[in-house]
Coordinates of C-alpha atoms in Angstrom, one line a residue:
M1 CA 0.0 0.0 0.0
T2 CA 1.1 3.5 -0.7
I3 CA 1.2 5.5 2.6
T4 CA 1.7 9.3 3.1
A5 CA 3.9 9.8 6.1
D6 CA 2.5 13.0 7.5
M7 CA -0.6 15.1 7.6
P8 CA -0.8 17.9 5.0
P9 CA 0.0 21.2 6.7
Q10 CA -2.8 23.1 5.1
T11 CA -3.7 25.7 7.7
S12 CA -2.3 27.1 10.9
A13 CA -3.5 25.4 14.0
D14 CA -6.1 28.0 15.0
E15 CA -7.0 29.5 11.6
P16 CA -10.8 30.0 11.5
P17 CA -12.8 28.5 8.6
R18 CA -12.7 30.8 5.6
H19 CA -16.0 31.8 4.1
D20 CA -15.2 32.9 0.6
G21 CA -16.3 30.0 -1.6
M22 CA -16.0 27.7 1.4
L23 CA -18.8 25.4 0.3
A24 CA -17.2 24.8 -3.1
R25 CA -13.7 24.2 -1.6
L26 CA -15.2 21.9 1.0
V27 CA -16.7 19.6 -1.6
L28 CA -14.4 20.1 -4.6
G29 CA -11.1 20.7 -3.0
D30 CA -8.5 23.4 -3.9
G31 CA -8.4 22.7 -7.6
S32 CA -5.2 20.6 -7.6
Q33 CA -7.1 17.4 -8.3
P34 CA -7.0 15.7 -11.7
R35 CA -9.4 17.2 -14.3
W36 CA -11.7 14.2 -14.3
V37 CA -12.5 14.5 -10.6
R38 CA -15.0 17.3 -10.7
P39 CA -17.1 15.8 -13.6
A40 CA -17.1 12.5 -11.8
L41 CA -18.2 14.0 -8.6
L42 CA -20.9 16.0 -10.4
V43 CA -22.2 12.8 -12.0
L44 CA -22.2 11.1 -8.6
L45 CA -24.2 13.9 -6.9
V46 CA -26.7 14.3 -9.8
A47 CA -27.3 10.6 -9.9
T48 CA -27.8 10.6 -6.1
G49 CA -30.2 13.5 -6.4
L50 CA -32.2 11.7 -9.1
L51 CA -32.3 8.5 -7.0
Y52 CA -33.5 10.2 -3.8
L53 CA -35.8 12.8 -5.4
W54 CA -37.5 10.4 -7.9
A55 CA -41.2 10.2 -7.1
L56 CA -40.6 11.7 -3.7
G57 CA -43.8 11.9 -1.8
S58 CA -45.1 8.6 -3.2
S59 CA -45.0 7.2 0.3
G60 CA -47.5 9.8 1.4
W61 CA -46.9 10.9 5.0
A62 CA -44.4 8.0 5.5
N63 CA -44.2 7.9 9.3
N64 CA -47.5 9.6 10.4
Y65 CA -46.1 10.1 13.9
Y66 CA -43.4 12.5 12.9
A67 CA -45.4 13.9 10.0
A68 CA -48.1 15.0 12.5
A69 CA -45.5 16.7 14.6
A70 CA -44.0 18.5 11.6
Q71 CA -47.5 19.7 10.6
A72 CA -48.1 20.9 14.1
G73 CA -44.8 22.9 13.9
T74 CA -46.1 24.7 10.9
Q75 CA -49.3 25.7 12.8
D76 CA -47.8 26.8 16.2
L77 CA -44.4 28.1 17.1
K78 CA -44.4 26.4 20.5
A79 CA -45.2 23.1 18.9
W80 CA -42.3 23.7 16.5
L81 CA -39.9 24.5 19.3
F82 CA -40.7 21.5 21.4
G83 CA -41.6 19.0 18.7
S84 CA -45.2 18.6 19.8
L85 CA -47.4 16.0 18.3
D86 CA -50.3 18.4 18.2
P87 CA -50.6 22.2 17.8
G88 CA -52.5 22.3 21.2
N89 CA -49.2 21.2 22.8
A90 CA -50.4 18.2 24.9
I91 CA -47.3 16.0 24.3
T92 CA -44.1 15.9 22.2
V93 CA -42.8 13.1 20.0
D94 CA -40.4 10.7 21.7
K95 CA -37.3 12.3 20.2
P96 CA -35.8 15.8 20.5
P97 CA -37.0 18.2 17.8
A98 CA -34.0 19.1 15.6
A99 CA -35.3 17.1 12.6
M100 CA -38.8 18.6 13.2
W101 CA -37.2 22.1 13.1
V102 CA -35.9 21.5 9.6
I103 CA -39.1 19.9 8.3
G104 CA -41.3 22.5 10.0
L105 CA -39.2 25.3 8.4
F106 CA -39.6 23.8 4.9
G107 CA -43.4 23.5 5.6
R108 CA -43.6 27.1 6.6
L109 CA -41.6 28.3 3.6
F110 CA -43.1 26.1 0.9
G111 CA -46.4 25.0 2.3
F112 CA -46.8 21.7 4.1
S113 CA -47.3 18.6 2.0
A114 CA -45.8 15.1 1.7
F115 CA -43.3 16.4 -0.9
T116 CA -42.1 19.4 1.1
M117 CA -41.9 17.2 4.2
L118 CA -39.6 14.7 2.5
L119 CA -37.6 17.2 0.4
P120 CA -35.2 18.2 3.1
Q121 CA -34.5 14.5 3.8
A122 CA -33.5 13.9 0.2
L123 CA -31.4 17.0 0.1
M124 CA -29.6 15.8 3.3
G125 CA -28.9 12.6 1.5
V126 CA -27.2 14.4 -1.4
A127 CA -25.3 16.6 1.1
S128 CA -24.2 13.5 3.1
V129 CA -22.7 11.9 0.0
A130 CA -20.9 15.2 -1.0
L131 CA -19.6 15.7 2.5
L132 CA -18.5 12.0 2.9
Y133 CA -16.6 12.4 -0.4
S134 CA -14.9 15.5 0.8
T135 CA -14.0 14.0 4.1
V136 CA -12.4 10.8 2.7
R137 CA -10.7 12.7 -0.2
R138 CA -8.7 14.9 2.2
W139 CA -6.6 12.0 3.5
S140 CA -7.0 9.3 0.8
G141 CA -7.6 11.1 -2.5
P142 CA -10.5 11.5 -4.9
V143 CA -10.8 7.9 -5.9
A144 CA -11.4 6.8 -2.3
G145 CA -13.8 9.7 -1.9
L146 CA -15.8 8.8 -5.0
I147 CA -16.0 5.1 -4.0
A148 CA -17.2 6.1 -0.5
G149 CA -19.8 8.5 -1.8
A150 CA -21.1 5.9 -4.3
V151 CA -21.3 3.2 -1.7
L152 CA -23.2 5.4 0.7
A153 CA -25.6 6.6 -2.0
L154 CA -26.4 3.1 -3.0
T155 CA -26.8 1.5 0.4
P156 CA -30.4 0.4 0.7
V157 CA -31.0 1.8 4.1
A158 CA -29.7 5.1 3.0
A159 CA -32.0 5.2 0.0
L160 CA -34.8 4.4 2.5
M161 CA -34.0 6.9 5.2
F162 CA -33.1 9.8 3.0
R163 CA -36.6 9.5 1.5
F164 CA -38.3 9.1 4.9
N165 CA -39.2 11.5 7.7
N166 CA -37.6 9.8 10.6
P167 CA -34.8 11.8 12.3
D168 CA -32.0 9.6 11.0
A169 CA -31.3 11.6 7.9
L170 CA -30.3 14.7 9.8
M171 CA -28.4 12.7 12.4
V172 CA -26.3 11.0 9.6
L173 CA -25.5 14.3 7.9
L174 CA -24.5 15.9 11.2
L175 CA -22.2 13.0 12.1
I176 CA -20.5 13.1 8.8
A177 CA -20.0 16.8 9.3
A178 CA -18.5 16.0 12.7
A179 CA -16.1 13.6 11.0
Y180 CA -15.1 16.2 8.4
C181 CA -14.4 18.7 11.2
M182 CA -12.4 16.1 13.1
V183 CA -10.3 15.4 10.0
R184 CA -9.5 19.1 9.7
A185 CA -8.8 19.3 13.5
T186 CA -6.4 16.3 13.3
E187 CA -4.4 17.7 10.4
T188 CA -3.1 20.7 12.4
A189 CA -4.5 20.2 16.0
S190 CA -6.9 23.1 15.4
T191 CA -8.9 24.0 18.4
R192 CA -11.6 25.7 16.3
W193 CA -12.2 22.6 14.1
I194 CA -12.4 20.3 17.1
A195 CA -14.9 22.6 18.7
L196 CA -17.0 22.5 15.5
A197 CA -16.8 18.7 15.6
G198 CA -18.2 18.7 19.1
C199 CA -20.9 21.2 18.1
A200 CA -22.0 18.9 15.2
V201 CA -22.2 15.9 17.5
G202 CA -24.2 18.0 20.0
F203 CA -26.8 18.9 17.5
A204 CA -26.9 15.3 16.4
F205 CA -27.8 14.5 20.0
L206 CA -30.7 16.9 19.6
T207 CA -31.8 14.8 16.6
K208 CA -31.6 11.3 18.1
M209 CA -30.1 11.6 21.5
L210 CA -27.5 9.0 22.7
Q211 CA -27.4 7.2 19.3
A212 CA -25.4 10.2 18.1
F213 CA -22.7 9.5 20.6
L214 CA -21.8 6.1 19.2
V215 CA -19.3 7.7 16.8
V216 CA -17.5 9.7 19.5
P217 CA -14.9 6.9 20.3
G218 CA -13.8 6.8 16.7
L219 CA -13.6 10.6 16.5
A220 CA -11.7 10.9 19.7
L221 CA -9.3 8.0 18.8
V222 CA -8.1 9.6 15.6
F223 CA -7.3 12.9 17.2
L224 CA -5.7 11.3 20.2
V225 CA -3.4 9.1 18.0
A226 CA -2.7 11.3 15.0
A227 CA -2.9 15.0 15.9
P228 CA 0.6 16.5 15.4
V229 CA 1.1 17.9 19.0
G230 CA 2.1 16.5 22.3
L231 CA -0.1 14.0 24.2
W232 CA -1.3 16.5 26.9
Q233 CA -2.2 19.0 24.2
R234 CA -4.2 16.4 22.4
I235 CA -6.1 15.5 25.6
G236 CA -6.7 19.2 26.3
K237 CA -8.1 19.9 22.9
L238 CA -10.3 16.8 23.1
L239 CA -11.7 18.2 26.3
V240 CA -12.5 21.4 24.4
G241 CA -14.4 19.3 21.8
A242 CA -16.3 17.5 24.6
A243 CA -17.2 20.9 26.2
T244 CA -18.6 22.2 23.0
M245 CA -20.5 19.0 22.5
I246 CA -22.1 19.3 25.9
V247 CA -23.0 23.0 25.3
S248 CA -24.5 22.4 21.9
A249 CA -26.6 19.6 23.2
G250 CA -27.2 20.9 26.7
W251 CA -28.6 24.4 25.9
Y252 CA -31.9 22.8 24.7
V253 CA -32.0 20.4 27.6
A254 CA -31.6 23.4 29.9
L255 CA -34.3 25.3 28.0
V256 CA -36.8 22.5 28.5
S257 CA -35.9 22.0 32.1
L258 CA -36.3 25.7 32.9
W259 CA -39.5 26.2 31.0
P260 CA -42.5 26.0 33.3
A261 CA -43.9 22.5 32.8
D262 CA -47.5 23.6 32.8
S263 CA -46.9 25.9 29.8
R264 CA -45.1 23.4 27.5
P265 CA -46.0 19.9 26.2
Y266 CA -45.2 16.8 28.2
I267 CA -41.9 15.2 27.1
A268 CA -43.0 11.9 25.6
G269 CA -41.1 8.8 26.5
S270 CA -39.9 10.2 29.8
T271 CA -41.1 9.1 33.2
D272 CA -40.8 12.6 34.8
N273 CA -41.5 15.0 32.0
S274 CA -37.8 15.6 31.6
L275 CA -35.7 15.6 28.4
L276 CA -32.6 14.5 30.3
Q277 CA -34.4 11.5 31.7
L278 CA -35.7 10.7 28.2
A279 CA -32.1 10.7 26.9
L280 CA -30.7 8.5 29.7
G281 CA -33.8 6.3 30.0
Y282 CA -36.1 5.4 27.1
N283 CA -33.8 6.7 24.4
G284 CA -30.6 5.7 26.3
I285 CA -29.6 3.0 28.7
E286 CA -33.0 1.2 28.4
R287 CA -32.4 0.7 24.7
I288 CA -29.1 -1.0 25.6
T289 CA -30.4 -3.1 28.5
G290 CA -33.9 -3.8 27.2
N291 CA -35.5 -2.7 30.5
E292 CA -38.1 -0.7 28.6
G293 CA -39.7 -4.0 27.6
G294 CA -39.6 -3.1 24.0
P295 CA -40.7 -5.3 21.2
G296 CA -37.2 -6.3 20.1
G297 CA -35.0 -9.1 21.2
G298 CA -35.3 -8.2 24.9
P299 CA -38.3 -8.5 27.3
G300 CA -41.7 -8.1 25.8
G301 CA -40.7 -9.4 22.3
H302 CA -43.4 -9.7 19.7
G303 CA -42.5 -13.1 18.5
G304 CA -43.2 -13.1 14.8
M305 CA -42.9 -9.3 14.8
N306 CA -39.3 -9.6 15.9
V307 CA -37.9 -9.2 12.4
F308 CA -39.2 -5.6 12.5
F309 CA -37.2 -4.9 15.7
G310 CA -33.7 -6.1 14.7
G311 CA -34.0 -9.8 15.4
S312 CA -32.2 -11.6 18.2
A313 CA -29.3 -9.8 19.8
G314 CA -25.8 -11.2 19.1
I315 CA -22.8 -11.0 16.9
G316 CA -24.8 -12.1 13.8
R317 CA -27.6 -9.5 14.1
L318 CA -26.1 -7.2 11.5
F319 CA -26.1 -10.1 9.0
G320 CA -29.4 -11.6 10.0
P321 CA -32.8 -11.6 8.3
S322 CA -33.8 -8.3 9.9
M323 CA -30.8 -6.1 9.4
G324 CA -28.8 -7.9 6.7
V325 CA -30.2 -6.3 3.6
E326 CA -30.2 -2.8 5.1
A327 CA -26.4 -2.1 5.2
S328 CA -24.3 -5.3 5.3
W329 CA -23.8 -5.9 1.6
L330 CA -20.2 -4.5 1.7
L331 CA -19.7 -5.1 5.4
P332 CA -17.5 -8.2 4.9
A333 CA -15.4 -6.3 2.4
A334 CA -15.1 -3.3 4.8
L335 CA -13.9 -5.5 7.7
I336 CA -11.4 -7.3 5.5
G337 CA -10.2 -3.9 4.2
L338 CA -10.0 -2.4 7.6
L339 CA -7.8 -5.3 9.0
A340 CA -5.6 -5.2 5.9
G341 CA -5.2 -1.5 6.0
L342 CA -4.3 -1.4 9.7
W343 CA -1.8 -4.2 9.2
F344 CA -0.1 -2.5 6.2
T345 CA 0.1 0.8 8.1
R346 CA 1.3 -0.6 11.4
R347 CA 4.8 0.9 11.0
T348 CA 3.9 4.2 9.5
A349 CA 4.3 7.5 11.3
R350 CA 1.8 8.3 14.0
T351 CA 0.3 11.1 11.9
A352 CA 0.0 9.1 8.7
P353 CA -3.3 10.1 7.1
V354 CA -4.3 6.7 5.7
R355 CA -4.0 5.0 9.0
A356 CA -5.7 8.0 10.7
G357 CA -8.7 7.6 8.3
L358 CA -8.9 3.9 9.1
L359 CA -8.9 4.6 12.8
L360 CA -11.6 7.2 12.5
W361 CA -14.0 5.2 10.3
G362 CA -13.0 1.9 11.7
G363 CA -13.7 3.1 15.2
W364 CA -17.1 4.5 14.1
L365 CA -17.9 1.1 12.4
L366 CA -16.8 -1.2 15.2
V367 CA -18.4 0.7 18.1
T368 CA -21.6 1.4 16.4
G369 CA -21.8 -2.1 15.0
A370 CA -21.2 -3.7 18.4
V371 CA -23.8 -1.6 20.1
L372 CA -26.4 -2.3 17.4
S373 CA -25.6 -6.0 17.6
F374 CA -25.9 -6.5 21.3
M375 CA -28.4 -3.9 22.5
G376 CA -31.3 -5.7 24.2
G377 CA -34.0 -3.1 23.9
T378 CA -36.0 -1.8 21.0
V379 CA -33.9 -1.6 17.9
H380 CA -35.2 -1.1 14.3
P381 CA -33.4 -2.4 11.2
Y382 CA -33.1 1.2 9.8
Y383 CA -30.8 2.1 12.7
T384 CA -28.1 0.6 10.6
V385 CA -28.1 3.8 8.5
E386 CA -25.6 5.1 11.0
L387 CA -23.2 2.3 9.9
A388 CA -23.5 3.2 6.2
P389 CA -21.0 6.1 6.1
A390 CA -18.4 4.1 8.0
I391 CA -18.7 1.1 5.8
A392 CA -18.6 3.3 2.7
A393 CA -15.5 5.2 3.9
V394 CA -13.6 2.1 4.9
V395 CA -14.3 0.4 1.6
G396 CA -13.2 3.5 -0.3
I397 CA -10.0 4.0 1.6
S398 CA -9.0 0.3 1.6
V399 CA -9.8 -0.4 -2.0
S400 CA -8.0 2.8 -3.2
E401 CA -4.9 2.1 -1.1
L402 CA -4.7 -1.6 -2.0
W403 CA -5.1 -0.8 -5.7
R404 CA -2.1 1.5 -5.5
G405 CA -0.1 -1.6 -4.5
K406 CA -1.5 -3.9 -7.2
E407 CA 2.0 -4.5 -8.5
H408 CA 2.5 -6.6 -5.3
L409 CA 0.9 -10.0 -4.8
V410 CA -0.5 -9.5 -1.2
P411 CA -2.6 -6.3 -2.0
R412 CA -4.0 -8.1 -5.1
I413 CA -4.9 -11.1 -3.0
V414 CA -6.7 -8.9 -0.4
L415 CA -8.6 -7.1 -3.1
A416 CA -9.6 -10.5 -4.6
V417 CA -10.8 -11.8 -1.3
M418 CA -12.8 -8.6 -0.8
S419 CA -14.4 -9.0 -4.2
A420 CA -15.2 -12.7 -3.7
A421 CA -16.6 -12.1 -0.2
T422 CA -18.9 -9.4 -1.5
G423 CA -20.2 -11.7 -4.3
V424 CA -20.8 -14.6 -1.9
W425 CA -22.5 -12.5 0.7
A426 CA -24.7 -10.7 -1.9
F427 CA -25.7 -14.2 -3.1
I428 CA -26.7 -15.2 0.4
L429 CA -28.7 -12.0 1.0
L430 CA -30.5 -12.2 -2.4
D431 CA -31.3 -15.9 -1.8
R432 CA -33.5 -14.8 1.1
T433 CA -36.0 -13.4 -1.4
P434 CA -35.5 -16.1 -4.1
D435 CA -38.5 -15.1 -6.2
W436 CA -37.3 -11.6 -6.7
L437 CA -34.9 -11.2 -9.6
P438 CA -33.7 -14.8 -9.2
A439 CA -31.0 -14.5 -11.8
L440 CA -29.3 -11.5 -10.1
R441 CA -27.7 -13.5 -7.3
W442 CA -26.0 -15.9 -9.8
I443 CA -24.8 -13.0 -12.0
V444 CA -23.3 -11.2 -9.1
L445 CA -21.7 -14.3 -7.7
A446 CA -20.2 -15.4 -11.0
G447 CA -19.0 -11.9 -11.9
S448 CA -17.4 -11.3 -8.5
V449 CA -15.5 -14.5 -8.6
V450 CA -14.2 -13.8 -12.1
V451 CA -13.2 -10.3 -11.0
A452 CA -11.5 -11.8 -7.9
A453 CA -9.5 -14.3 -10.0
T454 CA -8.4 -11.6 -12.5
L455 CA -7.4 -9.3 -9.6
A456 CA -5.3 -12.0 -8.0
V457 CA -3.4 -13.2 -11.0
G458 CA -3.3 -10.4 -13.6
A459 CA -4.5 -7.0 -12.5
H460 CA -1.0 -5.6 -12.9
R461 CA -0.6 -6.9 -16.5
L462 CA -3.8 -5.6 -18.1
G463 CA -2.5 -2.2 -19.2
P464 CA -5.2 0.1 -20.6
A465 CA -7.7 -2.9 -20.3
V466 CA -7.6 -2.4 -16.6
V467 CA -10.4 0.1 -17.0
V468 CA -12.7 -2.9 -17.9
L469 CA -11.6 -4.7 -14.7
V470 CA -12.4 -1.6 -12.6
A471 CA -15.8 -1.2 -14.2
A472 CA -16.6 -4.9 -13.7
A473 CA -15.5 -4.7 -10.1
A474 CA -17.8 -1.7 -9.4
L475 CA -20.7 -3.3 -11.4
F476 CA -20.7 -6.6 -9.6
G477 CA -19.8 -5.2 -6.2
L478 CA -22.7 -2.7 -6.2
A479 CA -25.3 -4.4 -8.4
A480 CA -27.1 -6.1 -5.5
P481 CA -27.4 -3.1 -3.1
T482 CA -28.3 -0.9 -6.1
A483 CA -31.2 -3.2 -7.0
F484 CA -32.5 -3.0 -3.4
S485 CA -32.1 0.7 -3.4
I486 CA -34.0 1.1 -6.6
Y487 CA -36.7 -1.1 -5.1
N488 CA -36.9 1.2 -2.1
V489 CA -37.3 4.2 -4.4
A490 CA -39.9 2.5 -6.6
H491 CA -42.2 1.3 -3.8
S492 CA -43.9 3.3 -1.1
H493 CA -42.8 2.9 2.6
S494 CA -44.7 3.8 5.7
G495 CA -45.1 3.0 9.3
P496 CA -42.6 3.3 12.2
G497 CA -40.9 0.0 11.3
T498 CA -40.3 0.3 7.6
M499 CA -37.6 -1.9 6.0
S500 CA -35.8 -2.3 2.7
G501 CA -36.5 -4.5 -0.2
P502 CA -39.3 -6.8 -1.4
S503 CA -42.0 -7.9 1.1
R504 CA -40.5 -5.6 3.7
D505 CA -42.0 -2.2 3.2
S506 CA -45.1 -2.5 5.3
G507 CA -43.5 -1.7 8.6
F508 CA -45.2 -3.2 11.6
G509 CA -48.4 -1.2 10.9
G510 CA -49.9 -3.8 8.5
P511 CA -50.0 -4.3 4.8
G512 CA -49.4 -1.1 2.9
G513 CA -48.2 0.6 6.0
R514 CA -51.6 2.0 6.8
G515 CA -51.1 0.9 10.4
R516 CA -53.2 0.8 13.4
G517 CA -55.6 3.7 13.7
G518 CA -55.8 4.0 9.9
A519 CA -59.6 3.5 10.0
A520 CA -60.0 6.7 11.9
A521 CA -58.1 8.7 9.3
D522 CA -60.2 7.2 6.6
N523 CA -63.5 8.0 8.3
A524 CA -64.9 11.0 6.4
A525 CA -67.7 11.6 8.9
L526 CA -65.2 11.7 11.8
A527 CA -62.9 14.0 9.9
Q528 CA -65.8 16.4 9.2
L529 CA -66.8 16.3 12.9
V530 CA -63.3 17.2 14.3
E531 CA -62.8 19.9 11.6
G532 CA -65.9 21.7 12.9
A533 CA -64.6 21.8 16.5
D534 CA -63.1 25.1 17.7
S535 CA -61.6 24.1 21.0
R536 CA -57.9 23.8 21.9
W537 CA -58.1 20.1 21.1
A538 CA -60.8 19.1 18.7
A539 CA -60.6 15.5 20.1
A540 CA -58.6 13.2 22.2
S541 CA -57.8 9.5 21.9
V542 CA -55.5 6.9 23.4
G543 CA -52.1 6.6 21.7
S544 CA -50.9 8.2 18.6
F545 CA -52.0 5.6 16.0
A546 CA -55.5 7.0 15.6
V547 CA -54.5 10.5 16.2
S548 CA -51.7 11.1 13.8
G549 CA -53.5 10.2 10.6
L550 CA -56.6 12.1 11.5
E551 CA -54.5 15.2 12.4
L552 CA -52.8 15.0 9.0
K553 CA -56.0 14.7 7.1
T554 CA -57.9 17.4 8.9
G555 CA -55.3 19.8 10.3
A556 CA -57.1 19.7 13.6
S557 CA -55.4 19.5 17.0
I558 CA -56.0 16.1 18.5
M559 CA -54.6 15.0 21.9
A560 CA -52.7 11.6 22.0
I561 CA -53.4 10.4 25.5
G562 CA -50.3 8.6 26.7
G563 CA -48.2 9.6 23.7
F564 CA -46.9 7.1 21.1
T565 CA -48.0 3.8 22.7
G566 CA -50.4 5.3 25.3
S567 CA -47.9 4.5 28.2
D568 CA -46.8 8.1 29.0
N569 CA -48.4 9.5 32.1
S570 CA -49.9 12.5 30.3
P571 CA -52.5 13.7 30.9
T572 CA -53.5 12.4 34.3
L573 CA -57.1 11.8 34.9
A574 CA -57.3 15.0 36.9
Q575 CA -55.7 17.1 34.2
F576 CA -58.0 15.6 31.5
Q577 CA -61.0 16.3 33.7
A578 CA -59.8 19.9 34.1
Y579 CA -59.4 20.2 30.3
V580 CA -63.0 19.0 29.8
A581 CA -64.4 21.3 32.4
D582 CA -62.7 24.2 30.7
H583 CA -64.1 23.1 27.3
Q584 CA -60.6 22.6 25.9
V585 CA -61.4 19.2 24.5
R586 CA -64.5 18.6 22.5
Y587 CA -64.6 14.9 21.6
F588 CA -63.2 11.7 22.8
I589 CA -62.6 9.0 20.1
G590 CA -62.9 5.5 21.3
S591 CA -59.8 3.3 20.5
D592 CA -58.9 -0.4 20.6
R593 CA -55.7 0.8 22.3
G594 CA -57.3 1.3 25.7
G595 CA -54.0 0.8 27.3
P596 CA -50.2 0.7 26.7
P597 CA -48.4 -2.5 25.5
H598 CA -46.2 -4.9 27.5
G599 CA -48.1 -4.6 30.7
K600 CA -47.1 -0.9 31.3
S601 CA -49.3 1.4 33.2
G602 CA -50.8 4.5 31.5
P603 CA -53.6 6.9 31.7
G604 CA -55.6 5.5 28.8
Q605 CA -57.7 3.0 30.8
V606 CA -58.7 5.3 33.6
I607 CA -59.6 8.2 31.3
T608 CA -61.5 5.9 29.0
A609 CA -63.5 4.5 31.9
W610 CA -64.3 8.0 33.2
V611 CA -65.5 9.1 29.8
E612 CA -67.6 6.0 29.3
Q613 CA -69.2 6.5 32.7
N614 CA -70.0 10.2 32.2
F615 CA -70.7 10.7 28.5
T616 CA -73.0 9.2 25.9
P617 CA -71.4 7.3 23.0
I618 CA -72.4 8.1 19.5
D619 CA -71.5 6.3 16.3
V620 CA -69.7 8.4 13.7
G621 CA -69.0 6.5 10.5
G622 CA -68.4 3.3 12.5
T623 CA -66.2 4.9 15.2
T624 CA -67.4 5.4 18.7
V625 CA -67.2 9.0 19.7
Y626 CA -68.1 10.9 22.9
D627 CA -69.2 14.5 22.9
L628 CA -67.4 15.9 26.0
S629 CA -69.5 19.1 25.9
Q630 CA -72.6 17.1 26.9
A631 CA -72.3 15.0 30.0
R632 CA -74.9 12.4 30.8

């Protein structure tokens, strides 16, 4: 492998980022690259844009839960600030609101629709590909950057999440931005760049909480090992990055904590109406230990539904029937390339950029992969989107560096093993859906084996014909994930548990992703009833499943008692009775979700019982409704 001994001394240690043409330089570089680089990058970004923007909005509201919160944010500024599920500000969604801020702003600027809701997600996908290219290019050159960008763009879970309204798209973009800043910080031990890296991770926390911190060990490791200053200076600057991370995440936690609880929505998922408890509990330690009784591999599993919640925990989870097709297509190649790269660079200088890049992305890959593999709580297959940038970067760096050493037998053998492993693993994954494009798995397997054999014995002798080999390697290595990505684009996806590929896009909400509570949204008479209400909340119902779709259809404010699953202690019976007495809630919509799942306690049962005892039921288009303005 060809290794550069030292980091490029491009800026002084504390030079602030320049703003003149900074975006162009960030993506394209300083103009010293070969002439073909910019056209190739332009093709990559245009193709990514076409892939992610094609028929955008065909999935409708995608995840109704977050869509309803985004709509509420376009109707009320407090709902936008806190990420409320409804414009009446009864309760938030179960994640911090950074992603809702972006979607809500797009809705306010361009009008709220399925397309404008998903547009920022697709644009984040294109930006993620561009930023990953730029990050990898700085230390490993444009070829590695282009490979990394292409692999990320064509990873099925990326094509899924960058066209969906879950918070993951923004989190991935912010984490790649953090990696870029850490690369710049490591080059010259820049305090400003390491502070910016911490800031990016902090805002990623405000997108998806502790999941954002999984990349921190990799970011810290590369600076601690490779920054060109003394050890204590490296440690001190890392502490600066940690401080900015805490501040950029903590300001909003402090804002929520200091805001009077009775004038803001309840923090969904928390046990004490606290954002910090939500981060450390439901969205933190409980996801690791499984103590939240979620429907994954831990307590409270759903049996046959387990595939929608990551499958059984263990070392094989990332390759299993639940997560395998999402991001693992090139994972064997990435692991082989990572091991080979670290071995070949073991004697290089501490500041060698190639090894530094492998430490950064390898640390990201291994820590995130280990946590996703062994966490015992609720875990969805699409969480693997956080692995996609690391897999792509490691593949790009290792392939580029091994190809530079193709005159030597060992690098060629490693490349051949990577190609063959990719073909074999793609065959196994495609064989799990044998009726879908049945010939593809055989074509990929045979092509990869031929490429592997050619790499091993003759890559250095092909002369100009080597272009054919490179094209074949790219074709057979990316054909299978590309097919799944195109499938994701061509088919609608909805529901909170959406997955990639054929027979997987219905989520856990039922066929077509309509989900529980879909009947309420389809009830025209019920929609007309709540549209005519002029109270703070037109209606209330237990859980978000019936509420979200009806909110999106009518634009009315509807209270989700107990939040997403009905298990949050909001509102209490006394609070709900006070709302009714003040004429702030007009209707109560009966629900088959009279209580939360997994034996949890919640307000739904007691509020439902009180309503049934004190108000007369009426039938509205087949749905039981209680008029709370008229007691028995």
